[in-house]
Short mmCIF file of C-alpha atoms in Angstrom, two decimals:
data_model
loop_
_atom_site.label_atom_id
_atom_site.label_comp_id
_atom_site.label_asym_id
_atom_site.label_seq_id
_atom_site.Cartn_x
_atom_site.Cartn_y
_atom_site.Cartn_z
CA MET A 75 -1.68 2.30 5.41
CA THR A 76 -0.40 5.69 6.58
CA SER A 77 -2.71 8.56 7.32
CA GLU A 78 -1.41 10.53 4.38
CA GLN A 79 -2.07 7.99 1.66
CA ALA A 80 -5.22 6.83 3.46
CA SER A 81 -6.43 10.44 3.42
CA PHE A 82 -5.93 10.74 -0.33
CA ALA A 83 -7.81 7.49 -0.95
CA ARG A 84 -10.57 8.59 1.44
CA GLN A 85 -10.67 11.99 -0.27
CA LEU A 86 -11.37 10.28 -3.61
CA GLU A 87 -13.95 7.88 -2.02
CA ARG A 88 -15.75 10.78 -0.43
CA LEU A 89 -15.76 12.65 -3.76
CA GLU A 90 -17.22 9.62 -5.47
CA GLU A 91 -19.94 9.40 -2.85
CA ILE A 92 -20.77 13.13 -3.18
CA VAL A 93 -21.08 12.82 -6.92
CA ARG A 94 -23.20 9.73 -6.73
CA ARG A 95 -25.55 11.43 -4.26
CA LEU A 96 -25.85 14.50 -6.35
CA GLU A 97 -26.66 12.40 -9.35
CA ALA A 98 -29.02 10.07 -7.78
CA GLU A 99 -30.73 11.43 -4.70
CA ASP A 100 -33.61 13.76 -4.61
CA LEU A 101 -31.94 16.27 -2.37
CA ASP A 102 -33.23 19.63 -1.62
CA LEU A 103 -31.21 22.54 -3.01
CA ASP A 104 -29.65 23.36 0.32
CA GLN A 105 -28.22 19.88 0.80
CA ALA A 106 -27.19 19.74 -2.85
CA LEU A 107 -25.31 23.01 -2.52
CA LYS A 108 -23.60 21.88 0.67
CA LEU A 109 -22.46 18.65 -1.00
CA PHE A 110 -21.31 20.52 -4.03
CA GLU A 111 -19.21 22.89 -1.94
CA GLU A 112 -17.69 20.01 -0.06
CA GLY A 113 -16.95 18.30 -3.34
CA VAL A 114 -15.28 21.41 -4.78
CA GLU A 115 -13.05 21.79 -1.72
CA ARG A 116 -12.02 18.10 -1.80
CA LEU A 117 -11.28 18.32 -5.52
CA ARG A 118 -9.06 21.30 -4.85
CA GLN A 119 -7.12 19.46 -2.10
CA ALA A 120 -6.77 16.39 -4.24
CA ARG A 121 -5.48 18.41 -7.20
CA GLU A 122 -2.99 20.14 -4.94
CA ARG A 123 -1.60 16.74 -4.08
CA LEU A 124 -0.85 16.07 -7.80
CA THR A 125 1.04 19.27 -8.34
CA VAL A 126 2.98 19.35 -5.08
CA ALA A 127 6.77 19.91 -5.39
CA GLU A 128 8.97 16.85 -5.50
CA ALA A 129 9.92 15.57 -2.11
CA LYS A 130 13.62 15.21 -1.31
CA VAL A 131 15.14 11.77 -1.64
CA LYS A 132 16.53 10.56 1.67
CA GLN A 133 18.88 7.76 2.43
CA VAL A 134 18.70 5.66 5.52
CA LEU A 135 22.19 4.70 6.64
CA SER A 136 21.85 2.83 9.85
CA GLU A 137 20.06 2.39 13.07
CA HIS A 138 21.55 3.19 16.43
CA ALA A 139 19.75 2.96 19.73
CA GLY A 140 16.40 2.80 17.91
CA LYS A 141 17.10 5.93 15.88
CA LEU A 142 17.58 5.94 12.13
CA ARG A 143 20.43 7.92 10.65
CA VAL A 144 18.84 9.64 7.65
CA GLU A 145 20.46 12.17 5.30
CA ASP A 146 19.77 13.57 1.86
CA PHE A 147 20.50 11.18 -0.89
CA ASP A 148 23.07 12.50 -3.44
CA GLY A 149 23.08 9.55 -5.76
CA MET B 80 68.71 -36.13 -6.47
CA SER B 81 69.27 -38.17 -9.55
CA HIS B 82 66.67 -40.72 -10.52
CA SER B 83 68.57 -42.85 -12.95
CA LEU B 84 67.97 -46.50 -11.95
CA ASP B 85 70.54 -47.32 -9.29
CA LEU B 86 69.95 -51.00 -8.65
CA PHE B 87 72.54 -51.11 -5.94
CA GLY B 88 71.33 -48.06 -4.17
CA ALA B 89 67.79 -49.30 -4.35
CA ALA B 90 68.79 -52.73 -3.17
CA SER B 91 70.67 -51.44 -0.21
CA PRO B 92 68.97 -50.45 2.92
CA ASP B 93 71.69 -47.96 3.37
CA GLY B 94 70.31 -45.90 0.52
CA ALA B 95 66.69 -45.97 1.87
CA TRP B 96 64.58 -42.82 1.34
CA THR B 97 62.71 -41.25 4.14
CA VAL B 98 58.88 -41.21 3.98
CA GLY B 99 59.00 -37.48 3.59
CA GLU B 100 61.45 -37.74 0.66
CA VAL B 101 59.24 -40.18 -1.19
CA THR B 102 55.99 -38.34 -0.68
CA ARG B 103 57.60 -35.04 -1.56
CA GLN B 104 59.09 -36.63 -4.65
CA ALA B 105 55.84 -38.26 -5.59
CA ARG B 106 54.09 -34.90 -5.21
CA ALA B 107 56.71 -33.16 -7.41
CA VAL B 108 56.44 -35.88 -10.07
CA LEU B 109 52.63 -35.83 -9.98
CA GLU B 110 52.27 -32.03 -10.08
CA ALA B 111 54.83 -31.81 -12.93
CA GLY B 112 53.20 -34.57 -14.93
CA LEU B 113 49.55 -33.73 -14.38
CA GLY B 114 48.76 -30.04 -14.53
CA PRO B 115 45.40 -28.54 -13.49
CA LEU B 116 42.62 -30.52 -15.21
CA TRP B 117 38.90 -31.15 -15.45
CA VAL B 118 37.61 -34.41 -14.08
CA ARG B 119 34.15 -35.86 -14.41
CA GLY B 120 32.67 -38.21 -11.77
CA GLU B 121 30.08 -38.94 -9.17
CA VAL B 122 30.26 -37.34 -5.78
CA SER B 123 30.55 -39.77 -2.89
CA GLY B 124 31.17 -39.48 0.88
CA PHE B 125 30.61 -35.66 0.87
CA LYS B 126 31.50 -33.98 4.14
CA ALA B 127 31.65 -30.28 4.97
CA TRP B 128 33.97 -29.55 7.82
CA GLN B 129 33.56 -26.92 10.51
CA SER B 130 36.33 -24.95 8.78
CA GLY B 131 34.13 -24.69 5.73
CA HIS B 132 36.38 -26.96 3.64
CA TRP B 133 34.67 -29.72 1.69
CA TYR B 134 35.96 -33.30 1.50
CA PHE B 135 34.54 -35.88 -0.88
CA ALA B 136 35.51 -38.49 -3.41
CA LEU B 137 34.82 -38.65 -7.10
CA ARG B 138 34.01 -42.08 -8.38
CA ASP B 139 33.37 -43.96 -11.52
CA ARG B 140 32.94 -47.70 -12.03
CA THR B 141 36.57 -48.43 -11.76
CA ALA B 142 38.27 -45.93 -9.44
CA GLN B 143 37.92 -43.19 -6.96
CA LEU B 144 39.68 -39.92 -6.51
CA ARG B 145 39.83 -38.08 -3.17
CA CYS B 146 39.03 -34.36 -3.43
CA VAL B 147 39.25 -31.34 -1.17
CA MET B 148 37.62 -27.98 -2.01
CA PHE B 149 38.73 -25.26 0.38
CA GLN B 150 36.36 -22.72 1.82
CA LYS B 151 37.92 -19.88 -0.13
CA ASP B 152 36.93 -21.68 -3.36
CA ASN B 153 33.61 -23.26 -2.37
CA ARG B 154 32.08 -20.11 -0.85
CA ARG B 155 31.46 -18.86 -4.42
CA LEU B 156 29.07 -21.76 -4.96
CA PRO B 157 25.41 -21.55 -4.10
CA GLY B 158 25.53 -24.74 -2.01
CA PRO B 159 27.22 -28.07 -1.60
CA PRO B 160 26.77 -31.01 -4.01
CA THR B 161 25.05 -34.14 -2.78
CA ASP B 162 26.25 -37.70 -2.89
CA GLY B 163 25.46 -39.40 -6.17
CA MET B 164 25.52 -36.09 -8.09
CA GLN B 165 27.36 -36.11 -11.36
CA VAL B 166 29.82 -33.20 -11.43
CA PHE B 167 32.68 -31.72 -13.33
CA VAL B 168 35.55 -30.45 -11.19
CA PHE B 169 38.55 -28.45 -12.15
CA GLY B 170 41.54 -28.96 -9.83
CA ARG B 171 45.18 -29.74 -9.32
CA PRO B 172 46.19 -33.35 -8.65
CA THR B 173 48.59 -33.47 -5.75
CA VAL B 174 49.81 -35.59 -2.89
CA TRP B 175 48.82 -34.77 0.60
CA GLU B 176 52.08 -35.53 2.28
CA GLU B 177 50.93 -35.85 5.87
CA LYS B 178 48.44 -38.59 4.94
CA GLY B 179 50.36 -39.91 1.96
CA GLU B 180 47.24 -39.51 0.01
CA PHE B 181 46.76 -38.78 -3.66
CA ARG B 182 44.06 -36.22 -4.06
CA LEU B 183 42.64 -33.43 -6.17
CA THR B 184 42.57 -29.83 -4.87
CA VAL B 185 39.26 -28.68 -6.42
CA ILE B 186 38.98 -25.06 -7.50
CA GLU B 187 35.72 -25.20 -9.44
CA LEU B 188 32.80 -27.53 -9.34
CA LEU B 189 29.90 -27.76 -11.76
CA SER B 190 27.00 -30.12 -11.69
CA THR B 191 26.22 -31.79 -14.98
CA GLU B 192 22.59 -32.03 -14.02
CA ARG B 193 20.20 -29.41 -15.37
CA GLY B 194 20.61 -26.23 -13.38
CA GLY B 195 23.22 -27.96 -11.23
CA LEU B 196 24.12 -26.78 -7.82
CA TRP B 197 22.25 -23.58 -8.28
CA GLN B 198 19.04 -25.47 -8.94
CA LEU B 199 19.74 -27.77 -6.04
CA ALA B 200 20.28 -24.99 -3.55
CA PHE B 201 17.26 -23.09 -4.96
CA GLU B 202 14.99 -26.07 -4.61
CA LYS B 203 16.13 -26.79 -1.11
CA ALA B 204 15.53 -23.22 0.04
CA LYS B 205 12.26 -23.04 -1.78
CA ALA B 206 11.00 -26.17 -0.09
CA ALA B 207 11.93 -24.76 3.28
CA LEU B 208 10.04 -21.49 2.57
CA GLN B 209 7.07 -23.45 1.28
CA LYS B 210 6.99 -25.51 4.41
CA ASP B 211 6.76 -22.38 6.47
CA GLY B 212 3.95 -21.03 4.33
CA LEU B 213 5.96 -18.10 2.99
CA LEU B 214 5.02 -18.86 -0.66
CA ASP B 215 1.30 -18.97 0.07
CA PRO B 216 -0.42 -16.67 -2.38
CA ALA B 217 -2.84 -15.68 0.44
CA ARG B 218 0.09 -13.97 2.13
CA LYS B 219 0.46 -11.49 -0.66
CA ARG B 220 -0.67 -7.96 0.38
CA PRO B 221 -2.19 -5.56 -2.14
CA LEU B 222 -0.05 -2.52 -3.01
CA PRO B 223 -1.35 0.84 -1.73
CA LEU B 224 -3.11 2.90 -4.45
CA TYR B 225 -1.78 6.30 -3.41
CA PRO B 226 1.44 5.81 -1.44
CA ALA B 227 3.03 8.69 0.38
CA ARG B 228 6.34 6.97 1.33
CA LEU B 229 8.41 4.47 -0.57
CA ALA B 230 11.68 2.82 0.43
CA ILE B 231 14.15 1.36 -1.98
CA VAL B 232 16.61 -1.37 -0.95
CA THR B 233 19.33 -1.58 -3.61
CA SER B 234 22.84 -0.62 -4.51
CA LYS B 235 23.52 3.09 -4.08
CA ASP B 236 25.46 3.25 -7.33
CA GLY B 237 23.40 1.06 -9.58
CA ALA B 238 21.05 2.13 -12.37
CA ALA B 239 18.11 0.65 -10.38
CA VAL B 240 17.91 3.52 -7.82
CA ARG B 241 18.19 6.21 -10.51
CA ASP B 242 15.45 4.51 -12.58
CA ILE B 243 13.09 4.21 -9.63
CA ILE B 244 13.66 7.83 -8.63
CA ALA B 245 13.02 9.07 -12.18
CA VAL B 246 9.88 7.05 -12.70
CA THR B 247 8.27 7.80 -9.32
CA ARG B 248 8.96 11.52 -9.65
CA ARG B 249 7.37 11.66 -13.04
CA ARG B 250 4.29 9.64 -12.01
CA TRP B 251 3.68 10.66 -8.35
CA PRO B 252 5.91 13.56 -7.33
CA SER B 253 4.56 13.86 -3.85
CA LEU B 254 6.06 10.53 -3.03
CA GLU B 255 8.75 10.63 -0.31
CA LEU B 256 11.65 8.27 -1.15
CA PHE B 257 13.97 6.55 1.21
CA VAL B 258 16.99 4.81 -0.27
CA ILE B 259 18.49 2.12 1.87
CA PRO B 260 21.86 1.42 0.19
CA THR B 261 23.22 -2.11 0.25
CA LYS B 262 25.70 -4.27 -1.40
CA VAL B 263 23.74 -6.57 -3.85
CA GLN B 264 26.43 -9.07 -4.94
CA GLY B 265 29.69 -10.62 -3.83
CA ASP B 266 30.95 -11.44 -0.37
CA GLY B 267 28.69 -10.24 2.41
CA ALA B 268 25.86 -9.23 0.10
CA GLU B 269 23.31 -11.56 1.79
CA ASP B 270 24.06 -10.05 5.26
CA ALA B 271 23.93 -6.54 3.87
CA ILE B 272 20.58 -7.08 2.14
CA CYS B 273 19.06 -8.63 5.25
CA ARG B 274 20.29 -5.67 7.39
CA ALA B 275 18.84 -3.24 4.93
CA LEU B 276 15.47 -5.08 4.81
CA ALA B 277 15.34 -5.02 8.63
CA LEU B 278 15.66 -1.17 8.55
CA LEU B 279 12.42 -0.94 6.53
CA GLY B 280 10.32 -1.70 9.63
CA ARG B 281 11.95 1.26 11.36
CA ILE B 282 10.81 3.89 8.82
CA ASP B 283 7.83 5.75 10.12
CA ARG B 284 4.58 5.64 8.06
CA LEU B 285 6.18 3.71 5.22
CA ASP B 286 3.66 2.50 2.63
CA VAL B 287 5.57 0.26 0.27
CA ALA B 288 9.15 -0.98 -0.49
CA ILE B 289 11.05 -2.01 -3.53
CA VAL B 290 13.97 -4.42 -3.20
CA GLY B 291 16.14 -5.38 -6.13
CA ARG B 292 18.87 -4.55 -8.60
CA GLY B 293 19.37 -4.24 -12.34
CA GLY B 294 20.09 -7.23 -14.44
CA GLY B 295 23.05 -9.53 -14.04
CA SER B 296 24.25 -13.12 -14.47
CA ARG B 297 22.61 -15.77 -12.43
CA GLU B 298 25.68 -15.74 -10.12
CA ASP B 299 25.30 -11.93 -9.70
CA LEU B 300 21.68 -12.27 -8.76
CA TRP B 301 22.33 -15.16 -6.39
CA SER B 302 21.99 -13.12 -3.17
CA PHE B 303 18.29 -12.76 -4.03
CA ASN B 304 17.96 -16.53 -4.11
CA SER B 305 19.23 -16.81 -0.53
CA GLU B 306 16.80 -18.29 1.88
CA ARG B 307 17.83 -15.74 4.52
CA VAL B 308 17.09 -12.87 2.20
CA ALA B 309 13.74 -14.38 1.26
CA ARG B 310 12.79 -14.70 4.96
CA ALA B 311 13.89 -11.09 5.56
CA VAL B 312 11.59 -10.03 2.67
CA ALA B 313 8.74 -11.92 4.17
CA ALA B 314 9.29 -10.16 7.53
CA VAL B 315 8.96 -6.68 6.13
CA PRO B 316 5.87 -5.06 7.65
CA VAL B 317 4.74 -3.23 4.48
CA PRO B 318 4.07 -4.63 0.95
CA VAL B 319 7.29 -5.41 -0.88
CA ILE B 320 7.86 -5.31 -4.64
CA SER B 321 10.76 -7.48 -5.82
CA ALA B 322 12.61 -6.23 -8.86
CA VAL B 323 15.55 -8.45 -9.52
CA GLY B 324 16.34 -7.71 -13.15
CA HIS B 325 16.06 -10.92 -15.12
CA GLU B 326 13.44 -12.21 -17.40
CA THR B 327 13.49 -15.98 -17.08
CA ASP B 328 13.53 -17.56 -13.67
CA SER B 329 12.00 -16.20 -10.56
CA THR B 330 14.23 -15.67 -7.53
CA LEU B 331 13.19 -16.68 -4.12
CA CYS B 332 12.94 -12.98 -3.37
CA ASP B 333 10.43 -12.70 -6.15
CA LEU B 334 8.38 -15.64 -4.84
CA VAL B 335 8.15 -14.31 -1.34
CA ALA B 336 7.57 -10.65 -2.18
CA ASP B 337 4.04 -9.24 -2.43
CA HIS B 338 4.50 -8.21 -6.04
CA ARG B 339 7.12 -9.12 -8.67
CA ALA B 340 8.31 -6.67 -11.27
CA PRO B 341 10.72 -7.58 -14.09
CA THR B 342 12.79 -4.43 -13.76
CA PRO B 343 13.26 -1.61 -11.22
CA SER B 344 11.39 0.81 -13.48
CA ALA B 345 8.43 -1.61 -13.70
CA ALA B 346 8.53 -1.87 -9.91
CA ALA B 347 8.34 1.91 -9.62
CA GLU B 348 5.37 1.90 -11.95
CA ALA B 349 3.65 -0.78 -9.93
CA ALA B 350 4.24 1.22 -6.72
CA THR B 351 2.73 4.47 -7.89
CA PRO B 352 -0.34 5.81 -9.69
CA ASP B 353 0.28 8.06 -12.68
CA ARG B 354 -0.73 11.52 -11.71
CA ARG B 355 -2.06 12.08 -15.24
CA ASP B 356 -4.50 9.22 -14.73
CA VAL B 357 -5.53 10.59 -11.36
CA ALA B 358 -5.83 14.10 -12.78
CA ALA B 359 -8.15 12.67 -15.51
CA ASP B 360 -10.19 10.86 -12.84
CA LEU B 361 -10.48 14.06 -10.88
CA GLY B 362 -11.51 15.94 -14.04
CA GLN B 363 -14.34 13.43 -14.54
CA LEU B 364 -15.42 13.65 -10.95
CA SER B 365 -15.32 17.41 -11.31
CA ALA B 366 -17.51 17.36 -14.40
CA ARG B 367 -19.99 14.93 -12.78
CA LEU B 368 -20.08 17.13 -9.71
CA ALA B 369 -20.95 20.20 -11.74
CA ARG B 370 -23.50 18.28 -13.82
CA GLY B 371 -25.00 16.75 -10.69
CA LEU B 372 -25.46 20.14 -9.12
CA GLY B 373 -26.55 21.67 -12.37
CA ARG B 374 -29.25 19.05 -12.92
CA ARG B 375 -30.22 19.38 -9.32
CA SER B 376 -30.34 23.11 -9.26
CA GLU B 377 -32.19 23.16 -12.59
CA ARG B 378 -34.81 20.90 -11.24
CA VAL B 379 -34.94 22.71 -7.97
CA THR B 380 -35.19 26.07 -9.74
CA GLN B 381 -38.01 24.83 -11.90
CA ARG B 382 -39.79 23.52 -8.91
CA LEU B 383 -39.16 26.66 -7.03
CA ASP B 384 -40.46 28.76 -9.97
CA ARG B 385 -43.57 26.68 -10.11
CA THR B 386 -44.02 26.94 -6.40
CA LEU B 387 -43.47 30.67 -6.49
CA ASP B 388 -46.00 30.94 -9.35
CA ARG B 389 -48.51 28.98 -7.45
CA LEU B 390 -47.65 30.66 -4.27
CA GLY B 391 -47.91 34.02 -5.99
CA SER B 392 -51.35 33.53 -7.44
CA ALA B 393 -52.59 31.89 -4.29
CA VAL B 394 -51.48 34.74 -2.18
CA THR B 395 -53.00 37.31 -4.49
CA LEU B 396 -56.26 35.35 -4.53
CA ARG B 397 -56.23 34.93 -0.86
CA LEU B 398 -55.48 38.55 -0.19
CA GLU B 399 -58.21 39.53 -2.53
CA ARG B 400 -60.61 37.26 -0.79
CA GLN B 401 -59.43 38.42 2.57
CA ARG B 402 -59.94 41.93 1.56
CA HIS B 403 -63.50 41.21 0.39
CA ARG B 404 -64.22 39.26 3.49
CA LEU B 405 -62.75 41.90 5.61
CA SER B 406 -64.85 44.66 4.07
CA ALA B 407 -67.91 42.40 4.22
CA VAL B 408 -67.20 41.62 7.85
CA SER B 409 -66.54 45.16 8.76
CA GLY B 410 -69.76 46.09 7.00
CA ARG B 411 -71.60 43.46 8.92
CA LEU B 412 -69.85 44.40 12.06
CA ASP B 413 -70.96 47.98 11.54
CA ALA B 414 -74.48 46.85 10.85
CA LEU B 415 -74.49 44.59 13.88
CA SER B 416 -73.09 47.23 16.20
CA PRO B 417 -75.75 47.71 18.87
CA LEU B 418 -74.81 51.25 19.19
CA ARG B 419 -76.37 51.86 15.82
CA ILE B 420 -79.53 50.30 16.95
CA LEU B 421 -79.64 52.10 20.19
CA ALA B 422 -79.05 55.31 18.25
CA ARG B 423 -82.32 54.57 16.58
CA GLY B 424 -84.08 54.72 19.89
CA TYR B 425 -83.87 51.10 21.04
CA ALA B 426 -82.70 50.17 24.56
CA LEU B 427 -81.00 47.06 25.80
CA ALA B 428 -82.00 45.46 29.07
CA ARG B 429 -79.39 43.43 30.93
CA ASP B 430 -79.33 41.86 34.39
CA ALA B 431 -76.62 42.45 36.98
CA GLU B 432 -74.35 39.93 35.29
CA GLY B 433 -74.71 41.63 31.91
CA ARG B 434 -76.97 39.02 30.40
CA VAL B 435 -79.37 40.46 27.87
CA LEU B 436 -82.96 40.16 28.96
CA LYS B 437 -85.10 39.27 25.99
CA ARG B 438 -88.31 37.73 27.35
CA VAL B 439 -91.12 38.67 29.78
CA ALA B 440 -90.24 35.76 32.05
CA GLN B 441 -86.89 37.37 32.74
CA PHE B 442 -88.57 40.36 34.41
CA PRO B 443 -90.11 39.09 37.67
CA PRO B 444 -92.01 41.93 39.46
CA GLY B 445 -89.66 44.10 41.46
CA SER B 446 -86.52 42.73 39.78
CA ALA B 447 -83.71 45.15 39.12
CA PHE B 448 -82.08 45.47 35.77
CA ARG B 449 -80.08 47.89 33.77
CA LEU B 450 -81.01 49.64 30.55
CA ARG B 451 -78.36 50.53 27.98
CA VAL B 452 -79.43 53.39 25.84
CA SER B 453 -77.49 55.23 23.13
CA ASP B 454 -75.59 57.56 25.46
CA GLY B 455 -75.34 55.47 28.70
CA GLU B 456 -76.93 53.12 31.25
CA VAL B 457 -79.89 53.53 33.56
CA ALA B 458 -80.79 51.42 36.62
CA ALA B 459 -84.37 50.18 36.31
CA ARG B 460 -86.95 47.93 38.10
CA ALA B 461 -89.81 45.93 36.94
CA THR B 462 -93.01 47.33 38.57
CA GLY B 463 -95.80 44.96 37.61
CA GLU B 464 -97.20 42.04 35.70
CA ALA B 465 -96.35 41.50 32.18
CA SER B 466 -98.85 43.06 29.90
#
């Protein structure tokens, strides 16, 4: 699992946790506000991920001396 | 050469044919008389030579026919037949002059058994993979939920790559795609697919891979039934989705892969979440977050209000009380102030240490003490007995 996709999965997990705590726990207002703010920020980041511009398609042509030859795919 | 019956010629050693002439003639007669044909029989004495040519005999209860199938013809087949297998062969009867042997040069070979050679080769390879544990369901890795990088091993020009790009871009546009072009059918396809699969392990931070092609005949899809390709799939370090477009049988590639999809588009769907679903999930989380805080803050606000109320009245009460107490105390203080008493003509007697002397016994005769009166202090001495 790469850090990028793991981070998205973790982002969602953390969001779930925040929501559950806000719903269930008897937090004081200060803690609740802190959690809420963190949740809002994580939501923003997660939504950004959904609307990000399409990544370019690459093609991997060969490997030489441990290096991949990669170029844009024009297919 | 004329072949009218020449008894004299035939009877005379002078007219003898050479071996070469006879076999050449026999070959010419045979090839002219028996064109290319289909023959049915049972394979016997099969042998594959180093050169790649196959030698075997076809038998039935009464006769046998020697056969050769050259490498250039047999390489199209998935694998060799086995002895005892019932087959149809298409070939040209001929005479192999060097050995003086009547034989069939086989161009095509079909097994009459169900699935035939394909099935045979498939079962053999499958058994080998099974033996090595590569078909164990426990080997199958789950697909990542939110992949960032996907690689596609397929033909550069096929519909498969275009379908996968279109589907993944619609569903999960942040996905980075790496196409590893490969030949997928025909000569050299197996090697090419294996090489392409080996490159997968070299792509940094790859999450998942799709290997496959669009639909085709069983022969077209055969490369994906190669044991070597199946082993190369098993060796890929990230989860692999096999998408070899065909509905009925599974290929070995399908069996070894972590996930099997019926088409390249279906593979792309399996590989990615739909951003609309994720957006809906985020929307729900967002609503719950707001409600969670709302509920919380409502409750906290109510509690705070109550506290403030209580706090408010308590403070007022306390202040009020304090104020009363304060004035009472200050009144008492005022009343208690010795200065006020002294002002009325009383004096206060204290010893050298400042202790107040209240009783006769504290004034032994001759003892010194001090008297505090309203405007100052006076040194004094007891002069006699208590009266």
